mmCIF file of C-alpha atoms in Angstrom:
data_model
loop_
_atom_site.group_PDB
_atom_site.id
_atom_site.type_symbol
_atom_site.label_atom_id
_atom_site.label_comp_id
_atom_site.label_asym_id
_atom_site.label_seq_id
_atom_site.Cartn_x
_atom_site.Cartn_y
_atom_site.Cartn_z
ATOM 1 C CA MET A 1 -37.728 -45.751 -74.953
ATOM 2 C CA THR A 2 -37.418 -47.054 -71.224
ATOM 3 C CA LYS A 3 -37.607 -50.420 -70.149
ATOM 4 C CA HIS A 4 -39.379 -50.089 -66.822
ATOM 5 C CA PRO A 5 -41.637 -46.772 -67.131
ATOM 6 C CA GLN A 6 -43.833 -46.543 -64.245
ATOM 7 C CA ARG A 7 -46.211 -49.693 -64.700
ATOM 8 C CA PRO A 8 -49.700 -49.329 -66.019
ATOM 9 C CA ALA A 9 -52.615 -50.778 -63.730
ATOM 10 C CA PHE A 10 -53.136 -53.897 -65.237
ATOM 11 C CA ILE A 11 -49.515 -54.659 -64.464
ATOM 12 C CA SER A 12 -50.174 -56.508 -61.128
ATOM 13 C CA ARG A 13 -48.214 -55.533 -58.280
ATOM 14 C CA GLN A 14 -48.224 -59.079 -56.533
ATOM 15 C CA VAL A 15 -44.493 -59.990 -57.800
ATOM 16 C CA THR A 16 -41.350 -60.028 -55.783
ATOM 17 C CA ASP A 17 -39.496 -58.732 -59.062
ATOM 18 C CA GLY A 18 -40.198 -58.295 -62.776
ATOM 19 C CA ASP A 19 -38.215 -57.425 -66.265
ATOM 20 C CA TYR A 20 -40.564 -55.589 -68.403
ATOM 21 C CA PHE A 21 -40.778 -53.824 -71.954
ATOM 22 C CA PHE A 22 -43.750 -51.757 -72.908
ATOM 23 C CA LEU A 23 -43.722 -50.859 -76.463
ATOM 24 C CA ASP A 24 -47.229 -49.840 -77.280
ATOM 25 C CA ILE A 25 -49.989 -49.546 -74.352
ATOM 26 C CA LYS A 26 -51.461 -46.187 -75.560
ATOM 27 C CA THR A 27 -52.710 -46.943 -79.021
ATOM 28 C CA ARG A 28 -56.639 -48.404 -78.728
ATOM 29 C CA LYS A 29 -57.143 -49.790 -81.923
ATOM 30 C CA PRO A 30 -53.823 -50.727 -84.150
ATOM 31 C CA SER A 31 -53.900 -51.700 -87.913
ATOM 32 C CA VAL A 32 -51.528 -54.475 -87.519
ATOM 33 C CA LEU A 33 -50.855 -57.198 -85.287
ATOM 34 C CA THR A 34 -49.059 -55.418 -82.191
ATOM 35 C CA VAL A 35 -47.126 -56.282 -79.141
ATOM 36 C CA ALA A 36 -47.904 -53.970 -76.672
ATOM 37 C CA CYS A 37 -45.866 -55.061 -73.424
ATOM 38 C CA GLY A 38 -44.809 -58.309 -71.962
ATOM 39 C CA GLY A 39 -42.024 -59.234 -69.303
ATOM 40 C CA LEU A 40 -40.686 -61.905 -66.623
ATOM 41 C CA GLU A 41 -42.350 -61.781 -63.554
ATOM 42 C CA ARG A 42 -41.279 -63.727 -60.334
ATOM 43 C CA CYS A 43 -44.836 -63.741 -58.545
ATOM 44 C CA ALA A 44 -45.165 -63.905 -54.970
ATOM 45 C CA PRO A 45 -46.422 -66.573 -52.717
ATOM 46 C CA GLN A 46 -49.977 -65.082 -52.452
ATOM 47 C CA TYR A 47 -50.161 -64.129 -56.199
ATOM 48 C CA ASP A 48 -53.764 -64.161 -57.118
ATOM 49 C CA VAL A 49 -55.287 -62.044 -60.117
ATOM 50 C CA GLN A 50 -58.462 -62.160 -61.107
ATOM 51 C CA ARG A 51 -60.114 -60.478 -64.183
ATOM 52 C CA GLU A 52 -63.360 -60.244 -65.832
ATOM 53 C CA GLY A 53 -61.467 -59.683 -69.369
ATOM 54 C CA PHE A 54 -58.592 -58.128 -70.628
ATOM 55 C CA ARG A 55 -57.464 -55.431 -72.839
ATOM 56 C CA TYR A 56 -55.065 -57.455 -74.973
ATOM 57 C CA TYR A 57 -54.677 -61.031 -76.125
ATOM 58 C CA ALA A 58 -52.064 -62.723 -73.390
ATOM 59 C CA LEU A 59 -49.666 -65.765 -73.944
ATOM 60 C CA GLU A 60 -48.322 -66.945 -70.660
ATOM 61 C CA PHE A 61 -45.394 -69.532 -70.226
ATOM 62 C CA VAL A 62 -44.645 -70.697 -66.511
ATOM 63 C CA LEU A 63 -40.884 -71.463 -66.420
ATOM 64 C CA SER A 64 -40.868 -72.440 -62.903
ATOM 65 C CA GLY A 65 -43.170 -73.027 -59.606
ATOM 66 C CA ARG A 66 -46.803 -74.223 -59.589
ATOM 67 C CA GLY A 67 -50.390 -72.528 -60.093
ATOM 68 C CA GLU A 68 -53.790 -72.805 -61.084
ATOM 69 C CA TYR A 69 -55.312 -71.130 -63.758
ATOM 70 C CA THR A 70 -59.516 -71.111 -63.811
ATOM 71 C CA VAL A 71 -60.924 -70.023 -67.080
ATOM 72 C CA GLY A 72 -64.796 -70.026 -66.688
ATOM 73 C CA SER A 73 -65.533 -72.331 -64.672
ATOM 74 C CA GLN A 74 -62.865 -74.887 -64.885
ATOM 75 C CA THR A 75 -59.552 -74.731 -62.684
ATOM 76 C CA HIS A 76 -56.193 -76.078 -64.458
ATOM 77 C CA PRO A 77 -52.734 -76.792 -62.618
ATOM 78 C CA LEU A 78 -49.855 -75.182 -63.612
ATOM 79 C CA ARG A 79 -46.228 -75.916 -63.584
ATOM 80 C CA ALA A 80 -42.802 -75.284 -65.069
ATOM 81 C CA GLY A 81 -43.611 -75.754 -68.968
ATOM 82 C CA SER A 82 -47.152 -74.719 -68.760
ATOM 83 C CA VAL A 83 -48.303 -72.467 -71.648
ATOM 84 C CA TYR A 84 -51.689 -70.797 -71.934
ATOM 85 C CA ALA A 85 -53.609 -68.148 -73.491
ATOM 86 C CA TYR A 86 -56.655 -65.589 -72.784
ATOM 87 C CA GLY A 87 -58.024 -62.443 -74.496
ATOM 88 C CA PRO A 88 -60.907 -59.738 -74.516
ATOM 89 C CA GLY A 89 -64.203 -60.663 -72.692
ATOM 90 C CA VAL A 90 -62.674 -63.993 -71.175
ATOM 91 C CA THR A 91 -63.249 -64.187 -67.284
ATOM 92 C CA HIS A 92 -60.199 -65.830 -65.963
ATOM 93 C CA ARG A 93 -58.123 -66.146 -62.579
ATOM 94 C CA ILE A 94 -54.447 -66.704 -62.353
ATOM 95 C CA ARG A 95 -53.008 -67.583 -58.964
ATOM 96 C CA SER A 96 -49.878 -69.591 -57.351
ATOM 97 C CA THR A 97 -50.100 -72.401 -55.068
ATOM 98 C CA ASP A 98 -46.316 -72.650 -54.799
ATOM 99 C CA ARG A 99 -44.737 -71.278 -51.570
ATOM 100 C CA ASN A 100 -41.807 -69.835 -53.704
ATOM 101 C CA GLY A 101 -44.292 -68.167 -56.290
ATOM 102 C CA MET A 102 -44.415 -69.133 -59.621
ATOM 103 C CA VAL A 103 -41.749 -67.631 -62.425
ATOM 104 C CA LYS A 104 -43.576 -66.719 -65.767
ATOM 105 C CA TYR A 105 -42.979 -64.954 -69.080
ATOM 106 C CA PHE A 106 -46.284 -63.086 -70.618
ATOM 107 C CA VAL A 107 -46.615 -61.086 -73.579
ATOM 108 C CA ASP A 108 -49.791 -59.322 -74.478
ATOM 109 C CA PHE A 109 -50.644 -58.215 -77.891
ATOM 110 C CA HIS A 110 -53.691 -56.923 -80.170
ATOM 111 C CA GLY A 111 -54.855 -55.753 -83.975
ATOM 112 C CA PRO A 112 -56.880 -57.344 -86.658
ATOM 113 C CA THR A 113 -55.089 -60.541 -86.841
ATOM 114 C CA ALA A 114 -54.497 -60.954 -82.970
ATOM 115 C CA LYS A 115 -58.007 -63.275 -82.317
ATOM 116 C CA ARG A 116 -57.159 -64.994 -85.592
ATOM 117 C CA LEU A 117 -53.680 -65.790 -84.102
ATOM 118 C CA ILE A 118 -54.701 -67.263 -81.189
ATOM 119 C CA HIS A 119 -57.695 -68.955 -82.811
ATOM 120 C CA ASP A 120 -55.640 -71.133 -85.274
ATOM 121 C CA SER A 121 -53.102 -72.131 -82.579
ATOM 122 C CA PRO A 122 -52.818 -75.068 -80.437
ATOM 123 C CA LEU A 123 -53.702 -72.361 -77.870
ATOM 124 C CA GLN A 124 -57.402 -71.671 -79.078
ATOM 125 C CA SER A 125 -58.410 -74.274 -76.442
ATOM 126 C CA SER A 126 -58.767 -73.075 -72.636
ATOM 127 C CA ASN A 127 -56.538 -76.028 -71.301
ATOM 128 C CA PRO A 128 -52.735 -75.369 -70.613
ATOM 129 C CA MET A 129 -50.258 -76.712 -72.930
ATOM 130 C CA GLN A 130 -47.575 -78.422 -71.374
ATOM 131 C CA LEU A 131 -43.989 -78.114 -73.286
ATOM 132 C CA GLY A 132 -41.561 -80.999 -72.697
ATOM 133 C CA ARG A 133 -38.360 -78.844 -74.312
ATOM 134 C CA THR A 134 -38.680 -75.080 -73.342
ATOM 135 C CA ARG A 135 -35.432 -73.420 -74.027
ATOM 136 C CA TRP A 136 -36.654 -72.456 -77.244
ATOM 137 C CA VAL A 137 -39.513 -70.396 -75.389
ATOM 138 C CA GLU A 138 -37.112 -68.694 -73.200
ATOM 139 C CA MET A 139 -34.793 -67.849 -75.922
ATOM 140 C CA ILE A 140 -38.058 -65.982 -77.841
ATOM 141 C CA PHE A 141 -39.167 -64.382 -74.911
ATOM 142 C CA ASP A 142 -35.700 -63.065 -73.749
ATOM 143 C CA MET A 143 -35.051 -61.724 -77.172
ATOM 144 C CA MET A 144 -38.579 -60.121 -76.973
ATOM 145 C CA ILE A 145 -37.712 -58.653 -73.577
ATOM 146 C CA ALA A 146 -34.587 -57.311 -75.502
ATOM 147 C CA THR A 147 -36.443 -55.204 -78.113
ATOM 148 C CA GLY A 148 -37.377 -52.906 -75.041
ATOM 149 C CA ASN A 149 -33.838 -51.330 -75.731
ATOM 150 C CA GLU A 150 -34.443 -51.152 -79.426
ATOM 151 C CA PRO A 151 -35.965 -47.810 -81.217
ATOM 152 C CA LYS A 152 -39.871 -47.854 -81.009
ATOM 153 C CA GLN A 153 -40.624 -48.989 -85.015
ATOM 154 C CA ALA A 154 -37.701 -51.543 -85.095
ATOM 155 C CA ALA A 155 -38.852 -53.050 -81.445
ATOM 156 C CA LEU A 156 -42.321 -52.908 -82.466
ATOM 157 C CA MET A 157 -41.470 -55.109 -85.749
ATOM 158 C CA GLN A 158 -39.023 -57.048 -84.404
ATOM 159 C CA SER A 159 -41.620 -58.132 -81.472
ATOM 160 C CA ARG A 160 -44.199 -58.581 -84.088
ATOM 161 C CA HIS A 161 -42.013 -61.356 -86.034
ATOM 162 C CA LEU A 162 -40.842 -62.733 -82.508
ATOM 163 C CA LEU A 163 -44.650 -63.517 -81.453
ATOM 164 C CA ASN A 164 -45.366 -65.109 -84.909
ATOM 165 C CA VAL A 165 -42.004 -67.339 -84.619
ATOM 166 C CA LEU A 166 -43.437 -68.227 -80.620
ATOM 167 C CA ILE A 167 -47.124 -69.495 -82.399
ATOM 168 C CA MET A 168 -45.761 -71.119 -84.809
ATOM 169 C CA ARG A 169 -43.127 -72.890 -83.441
ATOM 170 C CA LEU A 170 -45.950 -74.142 -81.019
ATOM 171 C CA ALA A 171 -48.379 -75.114 -83.585
ATOM 172 C CA THR A 172 -45.403 -77.238 -85.026
ATOM 173 C CA ASP A 173 -44.804 -78.921 -81.769
ATOM 174 C CA SER A 174 -48.123 -79.490 -80.518
ATOM 175 C CA ALA A 175 -47.900 -82.949 -81.517
ATOM 176 C CA SER A 176 -45.518 -83.616 -78.875
ATOM 177 C CA LEU A 177 -47.011 -81.303 -76.323
ATOM 178 C CA THR A 178 -48.713 -83.523 -73.830
ATOM 179 C CA SER A 179 -49.503 -83.241 -69.936
ATOM 180 C CA ASP A 180 -46.348 -84.854 -69.148
ATOM 181 C CA THR A 181 -46.587 -85.965 -65.327
ATOM 182 C CA SER A 182 -43.643 -88.565 -65.667
ATOM 183 C CA SER A 183 -41.389 -89.398 -63.093
ATOM 184 C CA SER A 184 -38.587 -87.888 -65.561
ATOM 185 C CA TYR A 185 -39.965 -84.454 -66.397
ATOM 186 C CA GLU A 186 -40.704 -84.258 -62.463
ATOM 187 C CA THR A 187 -37.139 -84.769 -62.025
ATOM 188 C CA PHE A 188 -35.968 -82.494 -64.405
ATOM 189 C CA VAL A 189 -38.173 -79.767 -63.130
ATOM 190 C CA LYS A 190 -37.136 -80.146 -59.326
ATOM 191 C CA CYS A 191 -33.233 -80.223 -60.516
ATOM 192 C CA ARG A 192 -33.774 -77.372 -62.474
ATOM 193 C CA GLN A 193 -35.525 -75.128 -59.550
ATOM 194 C CA TYR A 194 -32.022 -76.272 -57.671
ATOM 195 C CA ILE A 195 -29.775 -74.826 -60.243
ATOM 196 C CA GLN A 196 -31.987 -71.712 -60.560
ATOM 197 C CA THR A 197 -31.788 -71.166 -56.664
ATOM 198 C CA HIS A 198 -28.146 -72.320 -55.878
ATOM 199 C CA HIS A 199 -26.359 -71.187 -59.581
ATOM 200 C CA ALA A 200 -24.204 -69.174 -58.006
ATOM 201 C CA GLN A 201 -22.325 -71.404 -55.550
ATOM 202 C CA LEU A 202 -22.402 -74.460 -57.694
ATOM 203 C CA GLN A 203 -19.587 -75.253 -60.092
ATOM 204 C CA THR A 204 -20.381 -78.703 -61.259
ATOM 205 C CA ILE A 205 -23.153 -80.486 -62.701
ATOM 206 C CA GLU A 206 -22.125 -83.565 -60.079
ATOM 207 C CA GLU A 207 -22.917 -81.088 -56.992
ATOM 208 C CA VAL A 208 -26.603 -80.609 -58.581
ATOM 209 C CA ALA A 209 -26.641 -84.539 -58.948
ATOM 210 C CA GLN A 210 -25.751 -85.005 -55.570
ATOM 211 C CA ALA A 211 -28.034 -82.704 -53.656
ATOM 212 C CA CYS A 212 -30.877 -83.965 -55.744
ATOM 213 C CA HIS A 213 -29.915 -87.289 -55.078
ATOM 214 C CA VAL A 214 -30.007 -88.717 -58.955
ATOM 215 C CA ASP A 215 -26.944 -89.913 -61.065
ATOM 216 C CA ARG A 216 -25.075 -87.538 -62.701
ATOM 217 C CA ALA A 217 -25.404 -88.990 -66.041
ATOM 218 C CA TYR A 218 -29.180 -89.373 -66.047
ATOM 219 C CA LEU A 219 -29.171 -85.917 -65.008
ATOM 220 C CA SER A 220 -26.969 -84.599 -67.682
ATOM 221 C CA ARG A 221 -29.686 -86.581 -70.021
ATOM 222 C CA LEU A 222 -32.548 -84.942 -68.410
ATOM 223 C CA ILE A 223 -31.377 -81.342 -69.138
ATOM 224 C CA LYS A 224 -30.019 -82.406 -72.757
ATOM 225 C CA ARG A 225 -33.840 -83.803 -73.430
ATOM 226 C CA TYR A 226 -35.790 -81.035 -71.605
ATOM 227 C CA ALA A 227 -33.511 -78.184 -71.855
ATOM 228 C CA HIS A 228 -32.120 -79.091 -75.358
ATOM 229 C CA GLU A 229 -28.440 -78.474 -74.135
ATOM 230 C CA GLY A 230 -25.498 -80.043 -72.493
ATOM 231 C CA ALA A 231 -25.630 -79.740 -68.568
ATOM 232 C CA TYR A 232 -22.755 -78.143 -68.250
ATOM 233 C CA GLN A 233 -23.726 -75.290 -70.821
ATOM 234 C CA TYR A 234 -27.024 -75.086 -68.715
ATOM 235 C CA LEU A 235 -25.242 -74.182 -65.930
ATOM 236 C CA VAL A 236 -22.962 -71.703 -67.243
ATOM 237 C CA ARG A 237 -25.838 -70.182 -69.142
ATOM 238 C CA LEU A 238 -27.735 -69.304 -66.116
ATOM 239 C CA LYS A 239 -24.864 -68.004 -64.158
ATOM 240 C CA MET A 240 -24.120 -65.369 -67.041
ATOM 241 C CA GLN A 241 -27.906 -64.477 -67.276
ATOM 242 C CA HIS A 242 -27.640 -63.288 -63.827
ATOM 243 C CA ALA A 243 -24.641 -61.791 -63.912
ATOM 244 C CA ALA A 244 -26.053 -59.792 -67.086
ATOM 245 C CA GLU A 245 -28.953 -58.809 -64.951
ATOM 246 C CA ARG A 246 -26.214 -57.743 -61.989
ATOM 247 C CA LEU A 247 -24.312 -55.755 -64.556
ATOM 248 C CA VAL A 248 -27.574 -54.072 -65.809
ATOM 249 C CA LYS A 249 -30.035 -53.559 -62.903
ATOM 250 C CA ASP A 250 -28.221 -53.803 -59.920
ATOM 251 C CA LYS A 251 -25.252 -51.598 -61.609
ATOM 252 C CA GLN A 252 -22.456 -53.796 -60.078
ATOM 253 C CA SER A 253 -18.785 -53.804 -61.282
ATOM 254 C CA ILE A 254 -17.381 -56.633 -63.635
ATOM 255 C CA GLN A 255 -15.527 -57.803 -60.463
ATOM 256 C CA GLU A 256 -18.559 -57.852 -58.486
ATOM 257 C CA SER A 257 -20.673 -59.708 -60.552
ATOM 258 C CA ALA A 258 -17.844 -62.226 -61.504
ATOM 259 C CA LEU A 259 -18.069 -62.893 -57.550
ATOM 260 C CA ALA A 260 -21.918 -63.076 -57.577
ATOM 261 C CA VAL A 261 -21.784 -66.141 -59.811
ATOM 262 C CA GLY A 262 -18.722 -67.737 -58.591
ATOM 263 C CA TYR A 263 -15.829 -66.713 -60.348
ATOM 264 C CA ASP A 264 -12.732 -65.379 -58.613
ATOM 265 C CA ASP A 265 -11.317 -64.438 -61.916
ATOM 266 C CA ALA A 266 -12.476 -61.569 -63.589
ATOM 267 C CA ALA A 267 -10.678 -62.282 -67.115
ATOM 268 C CA LEU A 268 -11.957 -65.930 -66.885
ATOM 269 C CA PHE A 269 -15.411 -64.649 -66.336
ATOM 270 C CA SER A 270 -15.335 -62.196 -68.871
ATOM 271 C CA LYS A 271 -14.195 -64.600 -71.357
ATOM 272 C CA VAL A 272 -16.938 -67.031 -70.417
ATOM 273 C CA PHE A 273 -19.417 -64.032 -70.238
ATOM 274 C CA LYS A 274 -18.416 -63.164 -74.011
ATOM 275 C CA ARG A 275 -18.682 -66.879 -75.144
ATOM 276 C CA ILE A 276 -22.302 -67.004 -73.642
ATOM 277 C CA HIS A 277 -23.491 -63.572 -74.981
ATOM 278 C CA GLY A 278 -21.444 -62.747 -77.685
ATOM 279 C CA ILE A 279 -20.202 -59.291 -76.474
ATOM 280 C CA SER A 280 -17.673 -58.777 -73.500
ATOM 281 C CA PRO A 281 -19.167 -57.331 -69.765
ATOM 282 C CA ARG A 282 -17.874 -54.208 -70.569
ATOM 283 C CA GLY A 283 -19.659 -53.942 -74.118
ATOM 284 C CA PHE A 284 -22.515 -55.552 -72.490
ATOM 285 C CA VAL A 285 -22.862 -52.502 -70.378
ATOM 286 C CA ALA A 286 -21.946 -49.943 -72.806
ATOM 287 C CA THR A 287 -24.725 -51.367 -75.387
ATOM 288 C CA ILE A 288 -27.166 -51.561 -72.931
ATOM 289 C CA GLY A 289 -26.462 -48.643 -71.036
ATOM 290 C CA ARG A 290 -26.417 -47.947 -67.188
#
């Protein structure tokens, strides 16, 4: 099963880059809950999608940037940590209001229990939910994208399980999902965007703190609070995620990928890569395939 077949018409072309998976976009009425497709989109600054309805139920999560979500006559702001859902028959509009565009995950699904899954979750309201801690959401979406490399039946089963875990976790955390507009969260978002943009050149969290004009210890507490992991681990993990993309999508060598994320020593890079991903760069390429 290919991870990037020709994109169907309902996938927007208003993106600068995307990492998609397509599991079952041909079946009209599946007999069980089925994940049709999903992925990660880096939306262009002019991204503006308007639909009278949609074939699937959809759940979207904003990783970075800002935008607006309009459903019916109500328009809601979107920012990093926003989660929202829509489905068949729901007129909606999603647009970026960020000069750098939004980055967002999405998953489209259908089947006899899809409507109930949304209705019984905190997403039944048209209002987007605002997550404080988002690392677990990113992990679930990343695992879902990875199912695109599995045999179809295994991928369908795994993605269904991950979707249920995602919805259940949102329900569990709903009491703490508030419209957090605190200065601490805004500071975290600013610093996270800086790390995402400059991760290749960054070597220490002190560099991030200095560039963002915050205290290093305070920044570490923010990352621990909202990303749910240590500050340096967060930086290293981001580097290794981009390195993995370069190895597979850009077909770079291990040395090239190491240099691209700031490692002059390929052996050290391989050691860190294995610690983060649980597999060596060479093994990763062999497993995922060129």
